[in-house]
mmCIF file of C-alpha atoms and ligand atoms in Angstrom:
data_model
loop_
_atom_site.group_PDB
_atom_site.id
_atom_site.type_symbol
_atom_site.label_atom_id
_atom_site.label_comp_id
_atom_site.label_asym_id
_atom_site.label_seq_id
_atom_site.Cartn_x
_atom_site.Cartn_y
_atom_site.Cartn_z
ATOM 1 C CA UNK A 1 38.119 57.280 153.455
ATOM 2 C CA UNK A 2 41.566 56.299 153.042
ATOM 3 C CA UNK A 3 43.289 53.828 156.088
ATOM 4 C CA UNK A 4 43.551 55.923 159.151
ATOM 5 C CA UNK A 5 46.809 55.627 161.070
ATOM 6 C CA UNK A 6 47.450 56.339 164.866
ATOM 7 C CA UNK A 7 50.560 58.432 165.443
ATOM 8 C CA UNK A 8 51.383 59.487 168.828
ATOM 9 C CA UNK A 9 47.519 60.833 169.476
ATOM 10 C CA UNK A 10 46.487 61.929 165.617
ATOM 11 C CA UNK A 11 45.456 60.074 162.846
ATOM 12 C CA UNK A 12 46.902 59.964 159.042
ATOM 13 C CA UNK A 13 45.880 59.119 156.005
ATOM 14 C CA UNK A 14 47.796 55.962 155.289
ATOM 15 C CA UNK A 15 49.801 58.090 152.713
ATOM 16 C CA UNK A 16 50.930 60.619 155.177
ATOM 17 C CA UNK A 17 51.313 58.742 157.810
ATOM 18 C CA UNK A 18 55.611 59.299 158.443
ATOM 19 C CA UNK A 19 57.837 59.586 161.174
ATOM 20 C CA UNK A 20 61.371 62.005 160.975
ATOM 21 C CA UNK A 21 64.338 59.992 159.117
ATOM 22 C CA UNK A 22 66.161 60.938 162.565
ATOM 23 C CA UNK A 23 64.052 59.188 164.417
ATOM 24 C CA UNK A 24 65.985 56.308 165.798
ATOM 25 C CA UNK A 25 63.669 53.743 165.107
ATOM 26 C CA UNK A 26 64.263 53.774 161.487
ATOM 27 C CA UNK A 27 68.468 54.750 162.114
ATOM 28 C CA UNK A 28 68.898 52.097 164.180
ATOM 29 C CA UNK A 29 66.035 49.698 165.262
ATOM 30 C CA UNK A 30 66.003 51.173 168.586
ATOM 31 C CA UNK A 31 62.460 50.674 169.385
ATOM 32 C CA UNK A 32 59.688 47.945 169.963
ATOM 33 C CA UNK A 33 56.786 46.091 168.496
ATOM 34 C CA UNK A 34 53.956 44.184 168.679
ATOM 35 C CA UNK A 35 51.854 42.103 165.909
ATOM 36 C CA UNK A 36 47.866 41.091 166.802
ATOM 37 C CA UNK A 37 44.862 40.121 165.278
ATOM 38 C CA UNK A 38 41.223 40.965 166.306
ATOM 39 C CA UNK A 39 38.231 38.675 165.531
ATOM 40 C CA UNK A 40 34.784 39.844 165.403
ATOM 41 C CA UNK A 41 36.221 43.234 166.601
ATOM 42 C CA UNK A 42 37.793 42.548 169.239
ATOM 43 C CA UNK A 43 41.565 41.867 169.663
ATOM 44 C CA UNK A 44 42.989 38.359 170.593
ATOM 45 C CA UNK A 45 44.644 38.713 174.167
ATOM 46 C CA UNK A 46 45.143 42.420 174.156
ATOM 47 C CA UNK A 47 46.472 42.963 177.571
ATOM 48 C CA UNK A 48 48.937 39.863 177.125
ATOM 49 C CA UNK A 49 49.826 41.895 173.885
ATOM 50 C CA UNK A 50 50.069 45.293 176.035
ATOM 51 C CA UNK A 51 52.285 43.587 179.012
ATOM 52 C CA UNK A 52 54.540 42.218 176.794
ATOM 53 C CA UNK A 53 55.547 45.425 174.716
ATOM 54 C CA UNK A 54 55.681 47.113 178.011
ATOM 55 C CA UNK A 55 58.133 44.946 179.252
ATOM 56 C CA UNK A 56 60.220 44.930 175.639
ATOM 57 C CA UNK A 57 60.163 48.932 176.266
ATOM 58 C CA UNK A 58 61.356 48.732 179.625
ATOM 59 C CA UNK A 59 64.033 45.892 178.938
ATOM 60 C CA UNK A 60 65.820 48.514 176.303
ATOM 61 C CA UNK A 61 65.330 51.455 178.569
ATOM 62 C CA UNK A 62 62.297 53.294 176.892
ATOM 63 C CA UNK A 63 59.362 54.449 178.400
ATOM 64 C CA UNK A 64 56.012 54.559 176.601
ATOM 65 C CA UNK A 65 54.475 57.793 177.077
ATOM 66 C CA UNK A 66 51.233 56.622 177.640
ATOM 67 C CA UNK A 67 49.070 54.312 180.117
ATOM 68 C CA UNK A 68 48.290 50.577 179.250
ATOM 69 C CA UNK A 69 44.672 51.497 179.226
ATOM 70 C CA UNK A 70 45.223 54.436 177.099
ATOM 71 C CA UNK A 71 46.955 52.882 174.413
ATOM 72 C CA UNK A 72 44.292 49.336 174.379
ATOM 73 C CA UNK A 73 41.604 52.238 173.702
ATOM 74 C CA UNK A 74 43.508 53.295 170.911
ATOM 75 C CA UNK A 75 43.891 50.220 169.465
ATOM 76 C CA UNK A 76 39.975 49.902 169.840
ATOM 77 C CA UNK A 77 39.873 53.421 168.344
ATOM 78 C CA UNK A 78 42.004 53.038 165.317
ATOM 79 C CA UNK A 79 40.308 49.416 164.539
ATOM 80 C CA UNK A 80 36.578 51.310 164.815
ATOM 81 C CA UNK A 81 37.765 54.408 162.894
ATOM 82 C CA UNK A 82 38.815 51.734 159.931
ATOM 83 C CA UNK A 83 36.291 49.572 160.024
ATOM 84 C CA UNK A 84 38.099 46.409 161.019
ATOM 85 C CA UNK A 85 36.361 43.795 162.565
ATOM 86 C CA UNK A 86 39.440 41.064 161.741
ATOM 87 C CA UNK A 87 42.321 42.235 161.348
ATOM 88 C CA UNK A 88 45.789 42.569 162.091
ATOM 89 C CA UNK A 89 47.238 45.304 164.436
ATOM 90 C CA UNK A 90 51.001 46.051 164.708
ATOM 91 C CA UNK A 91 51.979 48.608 167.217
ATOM 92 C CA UNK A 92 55.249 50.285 167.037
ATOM 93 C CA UNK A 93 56.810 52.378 169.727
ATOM 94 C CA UNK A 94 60.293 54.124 168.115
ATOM 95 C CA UNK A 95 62.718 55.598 170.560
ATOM 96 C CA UNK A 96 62.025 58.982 168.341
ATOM 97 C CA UNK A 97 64.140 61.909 166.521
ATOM 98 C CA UNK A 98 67.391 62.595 167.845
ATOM 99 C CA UNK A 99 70.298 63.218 166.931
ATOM 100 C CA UNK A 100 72.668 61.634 164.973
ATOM 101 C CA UNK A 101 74.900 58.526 167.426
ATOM 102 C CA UNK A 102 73.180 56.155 169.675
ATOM 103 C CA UNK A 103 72.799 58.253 172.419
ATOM 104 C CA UNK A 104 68.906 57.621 173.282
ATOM 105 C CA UNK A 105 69.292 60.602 175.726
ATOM 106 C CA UNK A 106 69.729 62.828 172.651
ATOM 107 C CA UNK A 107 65.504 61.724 171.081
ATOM 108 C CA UNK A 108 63.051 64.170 172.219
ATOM 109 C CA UNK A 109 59.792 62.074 172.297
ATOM 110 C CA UNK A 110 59.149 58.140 171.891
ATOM 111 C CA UNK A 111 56.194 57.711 168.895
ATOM 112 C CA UNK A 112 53.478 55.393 169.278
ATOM 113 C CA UNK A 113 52.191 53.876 165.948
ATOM 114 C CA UNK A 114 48.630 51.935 165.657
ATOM 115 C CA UNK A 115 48.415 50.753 161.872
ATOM 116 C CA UNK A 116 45.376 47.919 161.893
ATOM 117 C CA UNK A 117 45.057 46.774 158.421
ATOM 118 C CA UNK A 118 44.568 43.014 156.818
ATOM 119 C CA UNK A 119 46.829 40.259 156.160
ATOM 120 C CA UNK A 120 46.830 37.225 154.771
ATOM 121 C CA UNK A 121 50.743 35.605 155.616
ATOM 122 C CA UNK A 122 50.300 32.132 153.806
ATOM 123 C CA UNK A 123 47.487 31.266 151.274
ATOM 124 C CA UNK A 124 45.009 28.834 152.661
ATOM 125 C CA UNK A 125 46.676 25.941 150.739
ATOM 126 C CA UNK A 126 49.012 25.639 153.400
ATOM 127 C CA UNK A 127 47.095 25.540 156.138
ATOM 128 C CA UNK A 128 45.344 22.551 154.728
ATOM 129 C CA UNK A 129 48.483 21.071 153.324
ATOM 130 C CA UNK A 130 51.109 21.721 155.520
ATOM 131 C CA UNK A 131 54.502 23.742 155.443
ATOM 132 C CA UNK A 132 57.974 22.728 154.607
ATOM 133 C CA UNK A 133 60.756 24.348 156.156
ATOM 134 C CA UNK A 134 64.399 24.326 156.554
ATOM 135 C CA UNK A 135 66.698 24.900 159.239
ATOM 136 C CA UNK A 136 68.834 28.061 158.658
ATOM 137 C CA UNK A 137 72.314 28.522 159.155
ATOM 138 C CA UNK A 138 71.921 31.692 160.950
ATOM 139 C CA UNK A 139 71.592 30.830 164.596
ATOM 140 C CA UNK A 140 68.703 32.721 166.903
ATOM 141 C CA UNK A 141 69.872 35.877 168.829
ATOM 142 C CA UNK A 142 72.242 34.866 171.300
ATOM 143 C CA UNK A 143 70.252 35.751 175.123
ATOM 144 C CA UNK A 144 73.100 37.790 176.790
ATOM 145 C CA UNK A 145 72.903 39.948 173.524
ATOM 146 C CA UNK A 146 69.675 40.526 172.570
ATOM 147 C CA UNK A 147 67.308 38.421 174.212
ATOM 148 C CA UNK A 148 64.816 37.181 171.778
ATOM 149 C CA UNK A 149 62.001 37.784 174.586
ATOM 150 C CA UNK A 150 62.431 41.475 173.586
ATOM 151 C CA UNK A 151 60.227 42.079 170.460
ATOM 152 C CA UNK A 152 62.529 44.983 169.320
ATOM 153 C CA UNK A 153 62.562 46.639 165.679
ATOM 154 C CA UNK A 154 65.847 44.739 165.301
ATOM 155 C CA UNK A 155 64.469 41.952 162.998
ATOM 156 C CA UNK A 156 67.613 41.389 161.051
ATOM 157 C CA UNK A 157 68.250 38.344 162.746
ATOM 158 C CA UNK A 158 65.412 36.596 161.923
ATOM 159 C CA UNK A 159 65.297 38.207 158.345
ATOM 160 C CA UNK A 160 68.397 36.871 157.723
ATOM 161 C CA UNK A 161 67.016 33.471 158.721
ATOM 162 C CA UNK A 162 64.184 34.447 156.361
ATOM 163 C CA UNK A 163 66.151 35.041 153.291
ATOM 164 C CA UNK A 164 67.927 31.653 153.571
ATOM 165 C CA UNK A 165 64.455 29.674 153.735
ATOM 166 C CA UNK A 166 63.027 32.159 150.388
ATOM 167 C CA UNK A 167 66.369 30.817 148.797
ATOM 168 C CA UNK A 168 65.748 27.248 149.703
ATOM 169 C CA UNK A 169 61.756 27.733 148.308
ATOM 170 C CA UNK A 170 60.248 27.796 151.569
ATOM 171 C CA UNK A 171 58.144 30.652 153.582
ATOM 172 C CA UNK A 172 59.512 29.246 156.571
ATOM 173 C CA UNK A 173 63.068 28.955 158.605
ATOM 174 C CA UNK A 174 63.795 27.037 162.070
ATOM 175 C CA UNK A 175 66.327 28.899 164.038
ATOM 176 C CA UNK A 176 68.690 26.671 166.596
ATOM 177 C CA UNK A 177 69.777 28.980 169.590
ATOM 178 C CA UNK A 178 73.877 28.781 170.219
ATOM 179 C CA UNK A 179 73.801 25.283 171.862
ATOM 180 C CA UNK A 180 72.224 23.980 168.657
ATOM 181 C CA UNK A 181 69.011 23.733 170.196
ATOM 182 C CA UNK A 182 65.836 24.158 168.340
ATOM 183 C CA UNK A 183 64.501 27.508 169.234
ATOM 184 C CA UNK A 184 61.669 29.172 167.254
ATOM 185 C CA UNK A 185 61.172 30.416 163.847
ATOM 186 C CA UNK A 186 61.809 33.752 161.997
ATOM 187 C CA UNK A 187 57.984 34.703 163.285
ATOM 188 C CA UNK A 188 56.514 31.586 164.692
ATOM 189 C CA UNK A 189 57.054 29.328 167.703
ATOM 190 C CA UNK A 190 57.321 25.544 167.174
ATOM 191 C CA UNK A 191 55.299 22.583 168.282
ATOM 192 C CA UNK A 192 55.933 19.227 168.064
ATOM 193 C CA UNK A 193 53.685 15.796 168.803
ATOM 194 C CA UNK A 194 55.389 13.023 169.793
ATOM 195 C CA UNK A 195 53.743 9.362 170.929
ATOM 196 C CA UNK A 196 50.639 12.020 172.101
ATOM 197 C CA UNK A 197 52.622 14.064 174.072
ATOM 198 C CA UNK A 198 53.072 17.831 172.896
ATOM 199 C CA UNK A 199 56.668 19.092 173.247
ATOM 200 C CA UNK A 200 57.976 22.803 172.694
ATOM 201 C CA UNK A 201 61.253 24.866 173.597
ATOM 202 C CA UNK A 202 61.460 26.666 176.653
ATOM 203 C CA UNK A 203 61.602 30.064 177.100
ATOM 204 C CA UNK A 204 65.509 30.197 177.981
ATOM 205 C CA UNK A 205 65.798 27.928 174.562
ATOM 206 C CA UNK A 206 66.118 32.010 173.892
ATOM 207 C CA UNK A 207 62.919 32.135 172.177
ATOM 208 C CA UNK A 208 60.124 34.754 172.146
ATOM 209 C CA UNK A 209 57.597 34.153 174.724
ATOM 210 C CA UNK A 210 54.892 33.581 172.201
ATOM 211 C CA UNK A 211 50.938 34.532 172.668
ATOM 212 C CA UNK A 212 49.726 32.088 170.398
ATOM 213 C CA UNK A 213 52.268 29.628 172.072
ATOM 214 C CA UNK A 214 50.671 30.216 175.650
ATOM 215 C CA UNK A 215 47.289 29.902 174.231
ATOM 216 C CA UNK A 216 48.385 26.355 172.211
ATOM 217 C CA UNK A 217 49.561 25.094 175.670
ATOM 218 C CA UNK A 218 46.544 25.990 177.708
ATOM 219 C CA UNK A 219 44.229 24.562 175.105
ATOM 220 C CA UNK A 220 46.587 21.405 175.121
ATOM 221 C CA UNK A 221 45.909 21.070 178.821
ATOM 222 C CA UNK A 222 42.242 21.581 179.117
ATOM 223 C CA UNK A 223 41.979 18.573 176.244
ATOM 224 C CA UNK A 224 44.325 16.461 178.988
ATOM 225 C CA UNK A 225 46.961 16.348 176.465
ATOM 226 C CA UNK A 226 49.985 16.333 177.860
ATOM 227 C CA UNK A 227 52.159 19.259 177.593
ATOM 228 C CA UNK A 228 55.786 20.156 178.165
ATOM 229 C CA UNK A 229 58.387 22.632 177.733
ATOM 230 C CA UNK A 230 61.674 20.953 176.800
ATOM 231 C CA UNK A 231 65.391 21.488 175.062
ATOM 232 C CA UNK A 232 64.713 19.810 171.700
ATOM 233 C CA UNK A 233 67.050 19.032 169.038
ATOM 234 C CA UNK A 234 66.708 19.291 165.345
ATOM 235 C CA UNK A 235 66.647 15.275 165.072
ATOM 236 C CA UNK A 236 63.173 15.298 167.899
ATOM 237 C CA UNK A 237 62.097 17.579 164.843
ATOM 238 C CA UNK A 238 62.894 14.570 162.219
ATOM 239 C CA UNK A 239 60.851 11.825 164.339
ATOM 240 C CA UNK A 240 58.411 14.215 165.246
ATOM 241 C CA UNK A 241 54.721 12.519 164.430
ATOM 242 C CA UNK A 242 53.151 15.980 163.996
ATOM 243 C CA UNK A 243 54.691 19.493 164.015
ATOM 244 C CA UNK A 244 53.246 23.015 163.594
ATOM 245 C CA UNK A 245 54.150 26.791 164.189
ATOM 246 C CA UNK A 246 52.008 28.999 166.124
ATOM 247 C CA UNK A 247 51.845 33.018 165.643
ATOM 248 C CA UNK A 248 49.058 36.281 166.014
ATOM 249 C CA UNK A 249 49.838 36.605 162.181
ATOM 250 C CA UNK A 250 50.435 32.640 161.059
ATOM 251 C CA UNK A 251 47.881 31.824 164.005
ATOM 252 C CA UNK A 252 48.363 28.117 163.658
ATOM 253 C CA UNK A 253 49.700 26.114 161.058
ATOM 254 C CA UNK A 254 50.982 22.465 159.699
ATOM 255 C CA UNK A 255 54.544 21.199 159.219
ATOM 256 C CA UNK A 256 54.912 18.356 157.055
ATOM 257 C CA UNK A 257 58.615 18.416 155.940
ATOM 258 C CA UNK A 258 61.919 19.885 157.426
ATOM 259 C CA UNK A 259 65.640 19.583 155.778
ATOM 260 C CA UNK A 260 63.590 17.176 153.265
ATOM 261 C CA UNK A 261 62.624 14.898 155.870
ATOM 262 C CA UNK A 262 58.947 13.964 155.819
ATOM 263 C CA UNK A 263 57.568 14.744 159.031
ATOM 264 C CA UNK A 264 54.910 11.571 160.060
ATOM 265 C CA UNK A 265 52.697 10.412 157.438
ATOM 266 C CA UNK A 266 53.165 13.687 155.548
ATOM 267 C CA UNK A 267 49.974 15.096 156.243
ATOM 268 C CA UNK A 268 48.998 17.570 158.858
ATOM 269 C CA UNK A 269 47.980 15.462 162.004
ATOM 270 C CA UNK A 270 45.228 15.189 164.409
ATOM 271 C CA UNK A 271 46.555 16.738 167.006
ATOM 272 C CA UNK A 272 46.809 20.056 164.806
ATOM 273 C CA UNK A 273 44.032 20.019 163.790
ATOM 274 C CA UNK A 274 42.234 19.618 166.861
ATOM 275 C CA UNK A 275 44.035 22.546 168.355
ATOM 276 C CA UNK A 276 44.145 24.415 165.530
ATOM 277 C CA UNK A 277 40.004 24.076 165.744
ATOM 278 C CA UNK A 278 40.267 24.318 169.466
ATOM 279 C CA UNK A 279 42.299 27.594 168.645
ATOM 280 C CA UNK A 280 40.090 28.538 165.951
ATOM 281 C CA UNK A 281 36.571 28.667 168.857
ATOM 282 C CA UNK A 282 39.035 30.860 171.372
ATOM 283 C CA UNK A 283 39.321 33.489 168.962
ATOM 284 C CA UNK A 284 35.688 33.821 168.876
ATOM 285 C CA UNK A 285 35.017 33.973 172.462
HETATM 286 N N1 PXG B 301 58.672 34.132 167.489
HETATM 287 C C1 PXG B 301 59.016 35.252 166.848
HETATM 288 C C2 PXG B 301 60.433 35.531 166.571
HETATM 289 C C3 PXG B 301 58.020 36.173 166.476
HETATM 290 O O1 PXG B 301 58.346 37.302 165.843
HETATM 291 C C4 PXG B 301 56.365 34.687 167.395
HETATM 292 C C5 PXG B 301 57.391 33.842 167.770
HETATM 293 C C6 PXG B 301 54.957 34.331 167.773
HETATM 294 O O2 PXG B 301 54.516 35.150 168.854
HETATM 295 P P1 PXG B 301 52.979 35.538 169.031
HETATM 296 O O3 PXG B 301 52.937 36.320 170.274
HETATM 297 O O4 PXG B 301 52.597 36.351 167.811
HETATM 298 O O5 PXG B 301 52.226 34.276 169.128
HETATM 299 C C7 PXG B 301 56.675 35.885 166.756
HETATM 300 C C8 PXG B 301 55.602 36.842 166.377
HETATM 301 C C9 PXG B 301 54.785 39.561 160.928
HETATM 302 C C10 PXG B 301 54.412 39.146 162.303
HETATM 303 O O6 PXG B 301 54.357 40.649 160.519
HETATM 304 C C11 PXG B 301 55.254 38.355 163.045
HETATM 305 C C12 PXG B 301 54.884 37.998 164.341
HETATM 306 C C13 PXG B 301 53.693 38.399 164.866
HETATM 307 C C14 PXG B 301 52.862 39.191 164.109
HETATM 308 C C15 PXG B 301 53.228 39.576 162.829
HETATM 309 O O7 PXG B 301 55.481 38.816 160.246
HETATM 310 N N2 PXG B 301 55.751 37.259 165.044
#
């Protein structure tokens, strides 16, 4: 049976699974998203998953025609229907077909998308080698325009962040926020160990309030490591003794060079790896 794909209460073949070229999702990224991975079945932090996209939705204005608790059982659904025992979930909720202008007054009904399928984002080299990144030019979405806590289908900024780290060789880019801060990258958060103490951006860095991220610090604390959320600048980044990027798609993974400066001993640290381990057991839970 070919992939079966959730739209708004049916299911498609993967081939026929479409939405209307009005729809204002694809004419002008007015909708939101969320990316998640199940294990054994069952999907990594669901609810956290479900909260957030319900509060992208209601930050631009859209309401999600269905319950919380209808849409994690058809997540469950889709992922059952398919087969899927781990695998990677994006849910898309489009503002739907209108017509032409911005006006979302002028869509008729919101669509709900469930496509679980597989994905592999880096080959396993990396993860036992280590990235290296850049920093892009293009700085993260300023907050008072489009907060970057909103996980909308307006991904050019990040894309554009994306293309200059492909052009520099790397599958990686680290965004700075309008202060020149270090906020996040194109579809990870960042981590950095310094003298045993684990530092990250804060939230109003203008950063997206990461799942893996809040997972990453709790584990931190239970192992009495000492965690906080700070304004970092790219040079904390240069002395850093260990540095990783956490995501539901990356899940967690090394840093070992950044604007061709070798981060520690060039290796993926301890620290990393013990989290990414610790990590590794919570997803089986
Ligand atoms: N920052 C940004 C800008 C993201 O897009 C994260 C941080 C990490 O958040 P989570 O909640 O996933 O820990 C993201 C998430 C993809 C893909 O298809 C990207 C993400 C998640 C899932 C899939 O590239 N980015």
């Amino acid at each position: 049976m070919p992939l079966q794909i959730y739209i708004s209460g049916k299911y498609y073949d993967k081939e026929n699974a479409k939405v209307s070229v009005y729809d204002h999702g694809l004419l002008y990224g007015d909708g939101v998203f969320e990316g998640m991975r199940s294990y054994g079945g069952k999907v990594f932090r669901l609810k956290a998953h479900l909260e957030r996209l319900w509060d992208s939705a209601k930050a631009i204005w859209l309401a999600i025609p269905m319950t919380q608790e209808a849409l994690a059982q058809a997540v469950n659904d889709t992922l059952a229907k398919n087969g899927i025992k781990d695998g990677y979930i994006r849910l898309v909720v489009t503002r739907g077909a209108g017509a032409l202008g911005l006006d979302p007054n002028r869509c008729s009904d919101p669509q709900v998308i469930i496509i679980t399928d597989h994905i592999q984002l880096y080959p396993k080299e990396l993860y036992e080698n280590g990235l290296t990144i850049v920093t892009a030019s293009t700085i993260r979405n300023h907050s008072a325009a489009l907060s970057p806590r909103i996980k909308s289908l307006n991904y050019l900024n990040n894309i554009m962040a994306k293309i200059e780290g492909l052009q520099a060789g790397c599958v990686e880019a680290l965004m700075l926020n309008a202060k020149g801060e270090v906020a996040e990258c194109t579809g990870d958060n960042i981590f950095i160990v310094k003298r045993g103490k684990l530092l990250t951006p804060p939230i109003d860095a203008g950063i997206l309030e990461g799942i893996t991220r809040d997972a990453i610090i709790q584990l931190a604390r239970e192992a009495k490591l000492e965690v906080a959320e700070i304004p970092l600048v790219r040079p904390d980044v240069y002395v850093a003794d260990e540095c990783f990027l956490t995501g539901s798609a990356a899940e967690v993974i090394p840093v070992i060079k950044i604007d061709s400066r070798t981060i520690g001993d060039g290796k993926p640290g301890p620290v990393t790896k013990d989290l990414t381990k610790r990590f590794h057991q919570l997803t089986r839970e």
